[in-house]
XYZ file of C-alpha atoms in Angstrom:
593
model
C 111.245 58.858 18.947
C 110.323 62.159 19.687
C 106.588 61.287 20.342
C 108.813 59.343 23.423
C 110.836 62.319 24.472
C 108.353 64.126 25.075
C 106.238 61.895 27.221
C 109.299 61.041 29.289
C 109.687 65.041 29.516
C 106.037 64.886 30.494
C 106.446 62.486 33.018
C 109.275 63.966 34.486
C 107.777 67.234 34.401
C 104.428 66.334 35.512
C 105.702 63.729 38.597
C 107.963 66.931 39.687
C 104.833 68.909 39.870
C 103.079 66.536 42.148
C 105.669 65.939 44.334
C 106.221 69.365 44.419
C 102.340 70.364 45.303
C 102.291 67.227 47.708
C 105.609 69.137 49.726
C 103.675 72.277 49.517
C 100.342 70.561 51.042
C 102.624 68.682 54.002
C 104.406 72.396 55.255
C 101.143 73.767 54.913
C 99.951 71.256 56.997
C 102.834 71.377 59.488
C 102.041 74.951 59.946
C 98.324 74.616 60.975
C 98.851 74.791 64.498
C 96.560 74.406 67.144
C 95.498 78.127 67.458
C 93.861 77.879 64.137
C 91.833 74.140 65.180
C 90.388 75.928 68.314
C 87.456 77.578 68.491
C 87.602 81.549 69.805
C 86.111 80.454 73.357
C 89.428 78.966 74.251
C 89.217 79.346 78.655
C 92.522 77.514 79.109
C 95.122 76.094 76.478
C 98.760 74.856 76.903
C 100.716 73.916 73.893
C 103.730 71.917 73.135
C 104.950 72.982 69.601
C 106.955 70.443 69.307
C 108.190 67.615 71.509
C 111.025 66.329 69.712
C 112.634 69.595 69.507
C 111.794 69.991 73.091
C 113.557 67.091 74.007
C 116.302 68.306 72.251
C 116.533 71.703 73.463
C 116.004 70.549 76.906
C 118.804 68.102 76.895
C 121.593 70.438 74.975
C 120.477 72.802 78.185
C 122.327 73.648 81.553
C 119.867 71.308 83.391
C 120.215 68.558 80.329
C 123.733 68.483 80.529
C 123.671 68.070 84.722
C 121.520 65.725 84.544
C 123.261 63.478 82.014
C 126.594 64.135 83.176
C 128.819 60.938 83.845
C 129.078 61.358 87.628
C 125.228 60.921 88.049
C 125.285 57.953 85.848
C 124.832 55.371 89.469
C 121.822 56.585 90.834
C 120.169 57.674 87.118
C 120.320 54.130 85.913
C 118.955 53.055 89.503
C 116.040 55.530 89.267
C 115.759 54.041 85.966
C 115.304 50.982 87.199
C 112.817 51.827 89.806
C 110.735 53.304 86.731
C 111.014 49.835 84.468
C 110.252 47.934 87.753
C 106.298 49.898 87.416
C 106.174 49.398 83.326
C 104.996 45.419 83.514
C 101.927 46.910 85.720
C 101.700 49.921 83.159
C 101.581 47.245 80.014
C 99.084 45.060 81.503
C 96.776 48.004 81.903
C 97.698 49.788 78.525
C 98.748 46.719 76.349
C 102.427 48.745 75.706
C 105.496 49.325 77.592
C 105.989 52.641 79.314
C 108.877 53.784 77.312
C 106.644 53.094 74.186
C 103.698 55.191 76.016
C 105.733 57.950 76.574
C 107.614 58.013 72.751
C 104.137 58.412 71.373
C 104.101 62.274 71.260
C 106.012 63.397 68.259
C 105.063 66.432 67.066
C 102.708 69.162 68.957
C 100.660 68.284 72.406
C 98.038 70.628 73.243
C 95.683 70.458 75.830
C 92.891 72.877 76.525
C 89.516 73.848 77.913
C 87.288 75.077 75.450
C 83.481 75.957 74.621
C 81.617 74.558 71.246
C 79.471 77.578 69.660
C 76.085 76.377 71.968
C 77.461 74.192 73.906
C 79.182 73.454 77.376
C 82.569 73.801 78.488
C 84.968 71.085 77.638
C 88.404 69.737 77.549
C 89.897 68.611 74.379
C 93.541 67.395 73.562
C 95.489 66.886 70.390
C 98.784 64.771 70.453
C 101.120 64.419 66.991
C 101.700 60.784 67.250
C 103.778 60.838 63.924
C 104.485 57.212 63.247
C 103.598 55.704 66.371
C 99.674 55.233 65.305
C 100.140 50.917 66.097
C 101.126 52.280 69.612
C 98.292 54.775 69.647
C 95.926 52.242 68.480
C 96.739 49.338 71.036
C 96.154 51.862 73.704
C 92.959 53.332 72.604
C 92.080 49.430 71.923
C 92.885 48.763 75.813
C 91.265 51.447 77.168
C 88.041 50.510 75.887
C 88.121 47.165 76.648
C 88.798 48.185 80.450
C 86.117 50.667 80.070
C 83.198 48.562 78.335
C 83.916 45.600 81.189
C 82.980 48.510 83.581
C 79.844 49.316 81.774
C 80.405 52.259 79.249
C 79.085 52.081 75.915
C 81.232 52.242 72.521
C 79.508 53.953 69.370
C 80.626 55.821 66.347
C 79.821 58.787 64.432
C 80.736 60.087 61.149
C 81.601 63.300 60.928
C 82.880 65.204 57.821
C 84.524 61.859 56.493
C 85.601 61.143 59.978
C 85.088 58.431 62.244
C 84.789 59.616 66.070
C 84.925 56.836 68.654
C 82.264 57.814 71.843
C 82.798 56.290 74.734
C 79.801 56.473 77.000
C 77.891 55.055 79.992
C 75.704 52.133 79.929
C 72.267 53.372 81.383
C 69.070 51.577 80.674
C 65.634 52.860 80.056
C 64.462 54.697 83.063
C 67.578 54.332 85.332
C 69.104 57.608 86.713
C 72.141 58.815 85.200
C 75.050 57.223 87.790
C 78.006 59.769 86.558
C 78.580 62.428 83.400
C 81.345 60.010 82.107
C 81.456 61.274 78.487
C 84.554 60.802 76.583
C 85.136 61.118 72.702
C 88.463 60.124 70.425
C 88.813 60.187 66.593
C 92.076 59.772 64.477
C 93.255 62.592 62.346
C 95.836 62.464 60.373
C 99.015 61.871 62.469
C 96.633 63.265 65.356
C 94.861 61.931 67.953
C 92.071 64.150 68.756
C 90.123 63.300 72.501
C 87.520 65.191 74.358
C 84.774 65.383 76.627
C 81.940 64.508 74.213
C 81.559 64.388 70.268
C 80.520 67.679 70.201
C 84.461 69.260 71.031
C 85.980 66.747 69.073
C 83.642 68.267 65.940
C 84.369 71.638 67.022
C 88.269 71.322 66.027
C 87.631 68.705 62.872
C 85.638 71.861 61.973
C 88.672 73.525 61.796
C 91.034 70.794 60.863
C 92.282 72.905 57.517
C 93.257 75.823 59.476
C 90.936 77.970 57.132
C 88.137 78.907 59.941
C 87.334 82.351 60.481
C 86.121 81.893 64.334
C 89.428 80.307 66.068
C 91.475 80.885 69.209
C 94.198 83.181 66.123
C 90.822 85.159 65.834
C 90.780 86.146 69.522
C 92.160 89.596 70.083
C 93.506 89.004 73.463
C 95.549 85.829 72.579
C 96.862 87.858 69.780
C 98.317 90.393 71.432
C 99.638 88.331 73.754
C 101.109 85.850 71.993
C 102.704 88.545 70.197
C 103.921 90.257 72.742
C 105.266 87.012 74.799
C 107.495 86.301 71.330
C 111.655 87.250 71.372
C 113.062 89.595 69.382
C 115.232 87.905 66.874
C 113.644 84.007 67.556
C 114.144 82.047 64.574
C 110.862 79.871 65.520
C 108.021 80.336 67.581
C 108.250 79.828 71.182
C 108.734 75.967 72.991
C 105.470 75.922 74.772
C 102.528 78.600 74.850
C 99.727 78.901 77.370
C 97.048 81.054 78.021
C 94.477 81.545 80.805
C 91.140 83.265 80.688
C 90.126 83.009 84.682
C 87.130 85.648 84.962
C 85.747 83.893 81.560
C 86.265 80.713 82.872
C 84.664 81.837 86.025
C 81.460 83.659 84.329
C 80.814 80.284 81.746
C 81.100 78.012 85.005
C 78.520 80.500 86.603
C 75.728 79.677 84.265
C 75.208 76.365 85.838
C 75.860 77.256 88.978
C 73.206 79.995 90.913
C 75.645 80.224 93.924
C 78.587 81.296 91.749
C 76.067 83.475 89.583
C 76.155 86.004 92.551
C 79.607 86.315 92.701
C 80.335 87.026 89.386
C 76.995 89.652 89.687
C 79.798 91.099 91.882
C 83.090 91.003 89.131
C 82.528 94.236 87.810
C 81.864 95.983 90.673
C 84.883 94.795 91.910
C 87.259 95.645 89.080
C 88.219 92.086 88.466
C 86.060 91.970 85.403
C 88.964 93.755 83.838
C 91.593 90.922 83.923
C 91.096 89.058 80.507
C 93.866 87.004 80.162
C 97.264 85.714 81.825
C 99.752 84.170 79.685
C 102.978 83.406 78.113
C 105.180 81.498 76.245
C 108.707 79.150 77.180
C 111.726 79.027 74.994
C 115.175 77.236 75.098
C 118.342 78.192 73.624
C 117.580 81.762 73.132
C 119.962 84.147 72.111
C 121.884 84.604 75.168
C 119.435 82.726 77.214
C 119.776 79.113 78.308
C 116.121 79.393 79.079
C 113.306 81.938 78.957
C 109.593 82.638 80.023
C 107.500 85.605 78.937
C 104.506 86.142 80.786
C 101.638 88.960 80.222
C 99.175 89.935 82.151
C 96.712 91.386 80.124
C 93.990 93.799 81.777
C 91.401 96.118 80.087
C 92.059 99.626 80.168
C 91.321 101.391 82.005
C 91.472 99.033 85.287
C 89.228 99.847 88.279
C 88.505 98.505 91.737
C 90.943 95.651 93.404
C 93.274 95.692 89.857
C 94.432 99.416 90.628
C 96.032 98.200 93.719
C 97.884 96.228 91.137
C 99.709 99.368 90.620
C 103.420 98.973 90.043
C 105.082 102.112 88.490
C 108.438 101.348 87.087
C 111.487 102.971 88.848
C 115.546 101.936 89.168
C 115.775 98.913 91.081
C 119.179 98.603 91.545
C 119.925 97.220 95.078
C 120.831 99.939 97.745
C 124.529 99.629 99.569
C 123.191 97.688 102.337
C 122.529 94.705 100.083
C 125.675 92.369 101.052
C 127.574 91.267 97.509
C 126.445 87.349 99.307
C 123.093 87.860 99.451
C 121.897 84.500 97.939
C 118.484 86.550 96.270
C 117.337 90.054 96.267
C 113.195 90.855 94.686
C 112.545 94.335 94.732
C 109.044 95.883 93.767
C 107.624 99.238 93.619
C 104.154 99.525 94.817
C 102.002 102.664 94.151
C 100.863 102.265 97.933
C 99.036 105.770 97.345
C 97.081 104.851 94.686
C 96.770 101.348 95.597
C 95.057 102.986 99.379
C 92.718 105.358 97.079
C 91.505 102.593 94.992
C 90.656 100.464 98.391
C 88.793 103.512 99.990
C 87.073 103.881 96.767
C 85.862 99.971 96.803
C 84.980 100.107 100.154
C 82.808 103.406 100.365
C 81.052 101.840 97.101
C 79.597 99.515 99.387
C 79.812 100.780 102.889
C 78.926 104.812 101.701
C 80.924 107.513 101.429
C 83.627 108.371 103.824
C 83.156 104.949 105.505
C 87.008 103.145 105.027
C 88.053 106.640 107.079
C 85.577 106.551 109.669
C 86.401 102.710 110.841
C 90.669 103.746 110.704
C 89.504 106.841 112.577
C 87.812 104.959 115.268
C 90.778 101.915 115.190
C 92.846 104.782 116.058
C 91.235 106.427 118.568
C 90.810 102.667 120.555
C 92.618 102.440 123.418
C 94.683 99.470 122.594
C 95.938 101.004 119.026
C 98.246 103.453 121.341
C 96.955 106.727 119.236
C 98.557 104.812 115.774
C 96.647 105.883 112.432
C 97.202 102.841 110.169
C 96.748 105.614 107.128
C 98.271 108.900 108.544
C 100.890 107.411 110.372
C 102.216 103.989 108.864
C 100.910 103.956 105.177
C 101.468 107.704 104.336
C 105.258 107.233 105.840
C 105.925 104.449 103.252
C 107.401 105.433 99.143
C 106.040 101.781 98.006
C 109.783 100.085 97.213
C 109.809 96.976 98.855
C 112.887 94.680 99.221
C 113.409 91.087 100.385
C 116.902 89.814 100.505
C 118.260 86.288 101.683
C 121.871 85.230 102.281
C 123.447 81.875 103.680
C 125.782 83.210 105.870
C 127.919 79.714 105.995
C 128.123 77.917 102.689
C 128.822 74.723 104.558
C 125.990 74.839 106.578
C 123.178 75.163 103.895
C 120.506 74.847 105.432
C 121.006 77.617 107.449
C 119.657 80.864 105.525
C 118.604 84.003 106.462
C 115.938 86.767 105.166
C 114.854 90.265 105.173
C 111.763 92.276 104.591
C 112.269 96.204 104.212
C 110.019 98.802 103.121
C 111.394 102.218 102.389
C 110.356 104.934 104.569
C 109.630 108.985 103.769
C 111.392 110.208 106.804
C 113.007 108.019 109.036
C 112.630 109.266 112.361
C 109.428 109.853 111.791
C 108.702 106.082 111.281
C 110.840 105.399 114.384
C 108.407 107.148 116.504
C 105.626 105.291 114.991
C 107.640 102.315 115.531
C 108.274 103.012 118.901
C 104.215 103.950 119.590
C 103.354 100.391 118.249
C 105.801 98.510 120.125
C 104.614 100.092 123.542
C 101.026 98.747 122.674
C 99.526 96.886 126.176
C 100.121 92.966 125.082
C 102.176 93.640 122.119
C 105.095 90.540 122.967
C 108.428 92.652 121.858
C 111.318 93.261 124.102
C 113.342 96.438 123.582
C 117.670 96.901 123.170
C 119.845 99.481 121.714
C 122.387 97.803 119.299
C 125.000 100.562 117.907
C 122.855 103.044 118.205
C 119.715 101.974 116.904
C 116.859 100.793 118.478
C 116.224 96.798 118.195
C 112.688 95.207 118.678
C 112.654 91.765 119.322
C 110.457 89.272 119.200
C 110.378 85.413 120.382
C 109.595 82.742 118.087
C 108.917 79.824 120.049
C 110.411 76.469 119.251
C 108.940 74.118 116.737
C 107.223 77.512 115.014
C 110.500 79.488 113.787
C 110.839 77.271 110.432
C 107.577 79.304 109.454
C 109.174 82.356 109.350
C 112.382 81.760 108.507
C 112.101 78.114 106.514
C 116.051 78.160 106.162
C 116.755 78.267 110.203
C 119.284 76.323 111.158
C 117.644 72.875 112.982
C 114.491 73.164 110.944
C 112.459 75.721 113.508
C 113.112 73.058 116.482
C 115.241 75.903 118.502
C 113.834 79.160 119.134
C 114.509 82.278 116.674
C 114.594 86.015 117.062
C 113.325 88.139 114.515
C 114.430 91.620 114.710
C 112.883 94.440 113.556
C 113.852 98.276 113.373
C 114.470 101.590 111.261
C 117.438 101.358 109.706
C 118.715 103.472 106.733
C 115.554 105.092 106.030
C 113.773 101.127 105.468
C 111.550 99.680 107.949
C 113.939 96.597 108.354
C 112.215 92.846 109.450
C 114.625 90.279 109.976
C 113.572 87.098 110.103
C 116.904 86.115 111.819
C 117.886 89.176 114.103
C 121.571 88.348 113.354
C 120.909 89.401 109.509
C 119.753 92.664 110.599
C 122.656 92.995 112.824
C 125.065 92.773 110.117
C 122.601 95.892 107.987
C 122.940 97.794 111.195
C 127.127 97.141 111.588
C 127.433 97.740 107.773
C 130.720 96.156 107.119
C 132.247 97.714 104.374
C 134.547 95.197 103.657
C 131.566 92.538 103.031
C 131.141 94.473 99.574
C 127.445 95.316 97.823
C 125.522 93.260 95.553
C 125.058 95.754 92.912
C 129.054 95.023 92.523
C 129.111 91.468 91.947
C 130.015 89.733 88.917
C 126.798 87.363 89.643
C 124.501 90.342 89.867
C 125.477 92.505 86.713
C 125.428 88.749 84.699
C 121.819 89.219 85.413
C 121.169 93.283 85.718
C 122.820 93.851 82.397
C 119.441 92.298 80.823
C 117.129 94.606 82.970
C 115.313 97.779 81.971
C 116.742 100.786 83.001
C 113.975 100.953 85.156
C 111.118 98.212 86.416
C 108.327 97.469 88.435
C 109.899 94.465 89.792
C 113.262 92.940 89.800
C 114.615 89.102 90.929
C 117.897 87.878 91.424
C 118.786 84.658 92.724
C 121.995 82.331 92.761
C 120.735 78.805 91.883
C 123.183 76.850 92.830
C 122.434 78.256 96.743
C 119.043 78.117 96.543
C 119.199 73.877 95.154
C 122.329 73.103 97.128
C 119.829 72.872 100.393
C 117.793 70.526 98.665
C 120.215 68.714 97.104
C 122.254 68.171 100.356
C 119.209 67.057 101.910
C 118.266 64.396 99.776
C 121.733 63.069 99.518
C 122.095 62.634 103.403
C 119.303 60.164 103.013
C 115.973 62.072 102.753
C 114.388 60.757 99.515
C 111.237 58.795 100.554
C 110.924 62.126 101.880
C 111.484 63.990 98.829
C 110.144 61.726 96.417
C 107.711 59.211 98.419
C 108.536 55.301 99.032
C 109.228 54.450 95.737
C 112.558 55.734 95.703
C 113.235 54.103 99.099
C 115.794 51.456 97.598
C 117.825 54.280 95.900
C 120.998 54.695 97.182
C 121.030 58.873 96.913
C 124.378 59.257 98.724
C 126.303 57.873 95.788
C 125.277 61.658 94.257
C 128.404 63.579 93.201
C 129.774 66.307 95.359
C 127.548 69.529 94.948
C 130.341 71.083 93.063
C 129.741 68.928 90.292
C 126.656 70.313 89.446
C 127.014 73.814 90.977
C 128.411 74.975 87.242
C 125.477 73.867 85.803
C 123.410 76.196 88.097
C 124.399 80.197 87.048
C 122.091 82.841 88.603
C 118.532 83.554 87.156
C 116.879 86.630 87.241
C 113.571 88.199 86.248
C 111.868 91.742 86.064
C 108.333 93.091 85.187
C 107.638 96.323 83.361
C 103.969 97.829 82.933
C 102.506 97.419 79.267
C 99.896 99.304 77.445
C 97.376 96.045 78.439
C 98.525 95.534 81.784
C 101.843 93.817 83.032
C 104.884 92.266 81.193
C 106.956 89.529 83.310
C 110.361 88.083 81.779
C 112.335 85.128 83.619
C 115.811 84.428 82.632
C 118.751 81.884 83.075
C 121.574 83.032 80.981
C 123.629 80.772 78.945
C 126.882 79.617 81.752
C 129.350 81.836 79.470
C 127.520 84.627 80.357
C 126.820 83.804 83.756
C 130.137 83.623 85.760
């Protein structure tokens, strides 16, 4: 009897174990990601961590809820049966239903454009299929049907205990190769694992156990920057992650190509050599944030040529009194114009000689259709480097009538009125000249049919003409795209209110930096009600092509419906010790009123 306790115990005991080491081996599995399957030369890469939880962040979201909310139910279900009208054609093809097709991802999706240790660049994907491998496998069986009646070749290869599926053209003894078609698949796990050739598809079973010590989590740059692009406080990594090497990506393309070989003989002269990486990472539900984007823009230090007129020193950007509190956006930068000038003289006497950038200005200056303007002494020197554009929409029942304005703050401001006034007396120069409470008003005509280019937003879609105004006005060289919006600066109507005072703006400002390179603010539900307004009058084969003809898109709710589900969004940029640091923002609606 006690022989029999103690195998039971023993059983028990010894089963736990197991189990317990076989839980241990799945999360350790769940955690390999696809940073550690990836070789280091990773030239592009965009990952999904996870799509379910996507999905479900996405839909408990502001733009989830709108678009699931009751009083879009009509023309949903009709779009949805547009979409199941296309799904016979898309399961003759693929021998599945669409809806099946697109349930297949499960887990993590990650695409990217890598480079085999001694071999060429090529794209490779991995999709989590979870338990949808009979799906997965009907499809792969369907493809390569369609593409061995058109010729290509199907042959395997074992690799490491794995079977990999080649897919390749057809070509007989002696016969020119037709086309490069090279495509390779193999079944992982709960992964399905395609590339351009065997050899990427080897390069990440390679790495399959996470345990490699050459992978993209080896490479310095995505490192830091995947470090950087994380939030404070997230209790999981971020949504979606993507990364972008473009002078690497250039340089490897290069190698087969003697034409772009002398440009990139040219990178390093030019600076550009410096920009390793841009990147960032997406996240939903954050903290206070309904949705979030971190972006870095990593640069070696220290920069040189063209990437120090990247120069953006951080300063306050908090909007200046003539900012109406109904401006519909506001961007601010400031631009170290001073250095930026220096670093193009620099450039350009490295190739032209020394002194060479001042000579031609000099000689520009002196021409007799310039009017005695120096584009250095007189208009660049007379500029601090902040730079605002604001938009409003002066009639909220007229959307699709907006307005914009360009200003650039000026040193001294009647200094850059005399400029001002020397360029607009230039021989041909098409401006016409009028005093408007006191300040001095240069016009010009935008002729019919051309005004939506300046001003997209103009009332009649450019078909009337437009004025666009431009003058010194509070110490800002002021361009308004509509003259009437640079009226109202001029008037400055107290009662109108500023933006820095709005409940909208300090929703946003409260998550800036006391000071910033760059700021954005922008009310979303003005900047979608044009669009939205648009399509519901009738303009969707416009707006989504002929397919959507039959959808009736005036049966759409009144904008206010989904105006609450549009708060303002913001974003700001701050310099880092590797280059440039870009957050984007949509706060949660409680925190957005």
């Amino acid at each position: 009897m006690k022989q029999l306790v103690q195998f039971c115990l023993s059983v028990v005991v010894g089963s736990t174990l197991v189990f317990a080491a076989a839980q241990s081996a799945r999360a350790q599995d769940e955690a390999i990601s696809s940073v550690r399957r990836l070789p280091t030369n990773v030239y592009a890469y965009l990952s999904v961590r996870n799509t379910t939880e996507l999905k479900e962040k996405f839909n408990a979201s502001l733009s989830g809820q709108m678009l699931n909310h009751p009083d879009l139910a009509t023309v949903r279900e009709s779009i949805v049966e547009v979409i199941q009208g296309k799904s016979e054609e898309f399961e003759e093809k693929l021998g599945t239903s669409l809806e099946e097709f697109l349930s297949i991802p499960q887990g993590e999706i990650t695409v990217a454009v890598v480079q085999p240790p001694g071999k060429p660049i090529a794209p490779v994907a991995m999709i989590d299929f979870g338990d949808k491998g009979d799906v997965v496998n009907t499809v792969l069986e369907k493809i390569t049907e369609g593409m061995q009646e058109k010729g290509i070749e199907r042959s395997t290869e074992e690799y490491e205990g794995n079977e990999i599926i080649s897919l390749k053209e057809d070509v007989a003894e002696g016969q020119a190769q037709p086309t490069d078609f090279d495509l390779a698949y193999c079944i992982k796990d709960s992964y399905l694992i395609i590339g351009k050739g065997i050899d990427v598809v080897q390069t990440v079973l390679a790495r399959w156990d996470g345990e490699h010590d050459s992978t993209l989590m080896s490479n310095d740059v995505f490192r830091y920057l995947v470090k950087k692009c994380s939030g404070e406080g997230e209790t999981s990594p971020s949504l979606i992650t993507w990364y972008l090497d473009p002078i690497g990506l250039v340089q490897v393309l290069a190698a087969s190509n003697p034409q772009m070989g002398m440009v990139v003989g040219f990178l390093p002269l030019t600076g550009l050599s410096n920009l390793k990486a841009v990147g960032g990472t997406v996240s939903m539900g954050e903290g206070d944030f309904d949705s979030v984007s971190r972006t870095l823009f990593y640069m070696e230090q220290p920069t040189t040529g063209l990437l120090k007129v990247f120069n953006f020193p951080p300063d306050s950007q908090v909007p200046p009194a003539w900012v109406p509190k109904n401006a519909t956006s506001y961007f601010a930068v400031n631009w170290g114009i001073d250095k930026a000038y220096r670093s193009i003289e620099m450039l350009v006497d490295t190739f032209r000689g020394p002194g060479a950038l001042t000579m031609v200005l000099d000689q520009l200056s002196e021409a007799q259709f310039n009017g005695d303007v120096h584009l250095k002494d007189d208009v660049i020197d007379l500029l601090t480097g902040k730079i605002r554009v604001v938009s409003d929409m002066p009639d909220v029942d007229d959307p699709e009538h907006t307005r914009s304005l360009f200003a650039m703050e000026v040193k001294n401001g009647e200094d850059a009125k005399a400029v001002l006034a020397k360029i607009a007396n230039m021989e041909g120069f098409p401006v016409e000249t009028r005093e408007y409470r006191g300040e001095t008003l240069y016009e010009i005509t935008i002729p019919a049919g051309m005004a939506a280019q300046f001003n997209p937003g103009q009332a009649g879609g450019g078909g009337e003409e437009q004025l666009i105004g431009i003058a010194i006005v509070k110490d800002h060289l002021m361009i308004g795209m509509d003259v009437t919006m640079l009226e109202q600066v001029i008037l400055g109507d107290a009662d109108a209110g500023q933006l820095s005072d709005s409940a909208a703006y300090q929703s946003i400002a409260k998550y800036f930096p006391a000071e910033t390179s760059t700021v954005t603010f922008t009310k979303t539900d003005a900047d979608v009600k044009t669009a939205y307004e648009f399509i519901k009058s009738g303009n969707s084969g416009f707006a989504f092509g002929e397919a959507f003809d039959d959808i009736d898109f005036s049966q759409l709710p009144d904008f206010e419906t989904i105006a609450k589900f549009l708060p303002p969004r913001g974003s700001y940029m701050v310099p880092d010790e590797q280059g440039y640091f870009l957050q984007s923002f949509t706060p949660k609606k409680s925190e957005a009123p």
